[in-house]
Structure formats: structure tokens, C-alpha cells
Amino acid sequence: LPTMNAKASSGGEEEAAGIRSKTMGESSDLGEFKRGRTILVAYLIVTLELTFVFMQMGVMPYLAKSLGLDSVGFGYLQTTFGVLQLVGGPIFGRFADTFGARAALILSCASGSAFFLLMSISTNIPLLFLSRLPAVFMHGLPGAQKVITDLTTPSRRADALGKLGLCFGIGIIIGSALGGVLSTKFGIFVPAYVGLVGNLINTIIAMVWIPLQSKPKSDHHVMEHSNVFSIREILHLMKFPGVMEVFIVKVFAGLPIGLFLIMFSIISMDFFGLEAVESGYLMSYFGVLQMVVQGLVVGKLTNRCTERTLLRLSVFVFAGVGLGMALMRTVWHYCIIAVPLVFAFSMLGTITDSILTKAVPSSATGTMLGICASVQPLTRTVGPTIGGVLYKQFGVSSFGYLQLIVNIGLFVYLLKSKIPLGEMKSQ
């Protein structure tokens, strides 16, 4: 009889199903549907934030020039941005571990709003430098990685983290195009206004849609009372088995190519003889490649192969890319090399992040992701100086030879080392 009644009452079955799934999902803090939705919202926040960041990157040289900043001064401006991001990464990660991913994402979006607000009133050079200050906490990517790390099982993590690269590709393509169109059509400060409004919307999205607690309850109490700025806590993570080794690979495998990419605006003018517009097309090509690789290739491979295999594979491909770069002469050569280059970059980034977050206790994943997020600003900070010297003294091929030598060394190191990854199959 109860079943008859249930059928009679409209939507009774759905209700019953709802109650059933509720009881089943009671053990985990968030139901499967909520989890998926939260991860999608994290992807959205990152895509928007990166779009605005790339939008201002494209406009920045012109804004600096219009305020009378020369190329050396612009270099200092870029370095300031890099240093602030470098310092902020681990602190932001600790903040995420202590106060949760939601608070961290809100902090990142609010910092973005402040960043664009200051940029929109930058009528002189000191104000322009001041506008870089909020960049210290603009870390939407590690914030979203933290949400994903909290909500995915270790076996699904690499795949979910890899899809963030898709957001990155969309951000590069839309951001670069949008910045150019807005600044030429409506004026140099318009991208800053758009970025300001966009980041405020992003802050609201984070407040409304990201749940207060994304981490399973059992892991939560460990870091409650520790200091966010504790350097000792941050360095302590490097002592876990395999962490230091994988981190060394993460930093050095892509470093020579990273230096090349930092110098790319100059190299594309001098070495390839490209115009600004063609340079922009090349960036978009990179963005599309990254989307294809991250969206289609990385996820499939992480489900099929062990992380140790993929780590070795990306280092091996990087060595090949080095050889190709040492021999490249034209921009078409570069377009061909770009395919394995983007593959190795994407795979290395995803796999090392995945391995490193599994190697530390779940109460410290945010800090670990913060440290990982500092690798890129580190390259950006030291890059212009080292890259400039390499390019002036030894030419473009030197980046390729350096890449080849470093990665052959790392490949041998990975074959010999006993990094405890054997059991870490991604499915």
C-alpha cells in the first residue's frame, strides 16, 4: 500500500529517490551532484580570472608607454608583478588550508578587483606600480586546484586538474583578443574597468556557489591553529618522501623553455621577424593547442598510465623539444615544435601537481599547491635577466641546447631515483 501512495503522490518517486540518495550520500559532506557543480563553478571562476589577467597583460605595455615608462622601467614593472606572485603563492596556499578553499577564492577575486580598480586610476607611474600590489593574493588557479583536490578522489585528481589547462587556454585566447579590441576601440583604460566589474562578479560567484567547507571533515582540524605565515610549516612539506625530487623536476624541466617564452616578444620580432598581429596569432595558436592537449590528451593518458611513466614521458619529450629548438630556423619550425612543447608542459604541470598533493597530508594540499604556483612567477622574476644574457651572448639555439642537456640529466635522475610512485596508477 505505501508504494501505491508513493506513486499516487506526484513526484513521490523522485522524493523517495532523493531521500535514498541523501541517506547514501550522508557519509560525505557533499553529494556527488553538488561536488560536480562546485568543481564546474571553480572552472568558471578560473576561466574568468585568467581572461582578465591576460587581457591586462596585452594592454599593459601600451599603458606603460603612454605614461612615459621606458622598456627598462617596464621590465621592473613585470618583475614587481612576478616577485609579488612568488611571495604570495605559498602564503595564499597556507591561507587556503587554514580558512578553506572558499575564503581563498574570495580573497583572490577581491584582490583582482582591487588590482583593476588601482589600474583604472593609474594616471602616473607610481600609481601604476602600486596597482601591482594586490597581485600578491591573485591566485585563482591554486584556489581552484585546492577545491578540486578537496573534492576528488586521488585516482580522479590528475584528470580533473588537467582540465584546468582548458580554462587557461580559453583565458589566453579570449583575454588576448578582448584586451586588444577594447583598448583600440574604446580607450586604454576600458579593459581595466571590464576587469574590475568582472572580478566583482567573480567574487559574488565564489560567495554564492562555493560551499563553506569542501574538505572532508576528518581532515579539517589539523591546521586550524597554525600560523598562515609560518615559513617552517611551508618548508616542512619538502621533507615528505618524493616531494623534493618531484619538485626539482617540476622547476627545472621546463625552465630553459620558460626563459625562451619570456624572451619571446623580442625573439618573435628579431629572430622570426613577426609583426605584433602575427605574434598575437601565434599566442592564440598556443592557446588552442593547450586546450586540445589538456582537454583531450592529458585526461585520457592519466587514466591509462601510471604517474611515474607520465612523468618520465614528459621529461623525455621535453629533451626532444630542446633538440628541435636548437635546430629551428623559421617560425614554421616553431609551430611544429609547439605541439610536443605544449604536450610536455601540460603533462608535466598536471602530473607533478597531482603527485605532490597526494604526497602530503590532505590538510596541507593548499600550501603545496601554493608552492607549485610559485614556480611560474619564479621563472618570470629571474627570466628576463638570464634569458636576456643567453639570447644576446649565444642566440636562440642556446635555449634549445640548455633544454636538451637539463632534461637528459633529469631523465637519468628519474630512472635512477627511488621516488615512491609505484602504486600511483591514476585509475
Coordinates of N, CA and C in Angstrom, one line a residue, residues 11 17 22 46 80 93 95 106 113 134 150 197 205 248 275 342 364 372 379 388-389 394 418:
G11 N 5.4 13.2 -8.1 CA 6.8 13.3 -7.8 C 7.2 12.5 -6.5
A17 N 13.6 8.7 -4.2 CA 14.9 8.6 -4.7 C 15.8 9.6 -4.0
K22 N 20.1 10.8 -0.4 CA 20.6 11.6 0.7 C 21.2 10.7 1.7
V46 N 38.1 30.4 -12.5 CA 39.4 30.4 -13.0 C 39.4 31.0 -14.5
T80 N 58.2 43.3 -10.7 CA 57.5 43.5 -9.4 C 56.3 42.6 -9.3
G93 N 48.4 29.7 -0.3 CA 48.2 28.2 0.0 C 47.9 27.9 1.4
F95 N 46.8 30.0 3.6 CA 45.5 30.7 3.9 C 44.4 29.7 3.5
I106 N 37.6 33.7 -2.6 CA 37.0 35.1 -2.4 C 38.1 36.1 -2.3
S113 N 39.8 42.5 -8.0 CA 39.0 43.7 -8.1 C 39.9 45.0 -7.7
P134 N 48.1 44.3 -5.2 CA 47.1 43.2 -4.9 C 47.4 41.9 -5.6
D150 N 40.3 18.9 -2.9 CA 39.4 18.6 -1.8 C 38.3 17.7 -2.2
V197 N 34.8 45.1 -13.0 CA 33.4 44.6 -12.9 C 33.4 43.0 -12.9
I205 N 30.2 35.1 -7.3 CA 30.0 33.7 -7.7 C 30.6 32.8 -6.6
I248 N 61.9 19.3 -7.8 CA 63.1 19.6 -8.6 C 62.8 19.4 -10.1
E275 N 55.3 40.6 -37.1 CA 54.6 41.9 -36.6 C 53.8 41.5 -35.3
V342 N 53.9 22.0 -25.9 CA 52.6 22.2 -25.1 C 52.3 20.9 -24.4
A364 N 47.4 19.8 4.1 CA 48.5 20.7 3.6 C 48.4 20.8 2.1
C372 N 53.7 25.1 -5.6 CA 53.7 24.8 -7.0 C 53.4 26.0 -7.9
T379 N 60.2 31.8 -12.5 CA 60.7 31.9 -13.8 C 60.6 33.3 -14.4
G388 N 67.8 37.2 -21.2 CA 68.4 38.3 -22.0 C 69.9 38.0 -22.3
V389 N 70.6 37.5 -21.2 CA 72.0 37.2 -21.4 C 72.2 36.0 -22.4
F394 N 74.5 34.0 -26.8 CA 74.6 32.7 -27.5 C 73.5 32.5 -28.6
K418 N 64.5 6.6 -6.5 CA 63.5 5.7 -5.9 C 62.3 6.6 -5.4

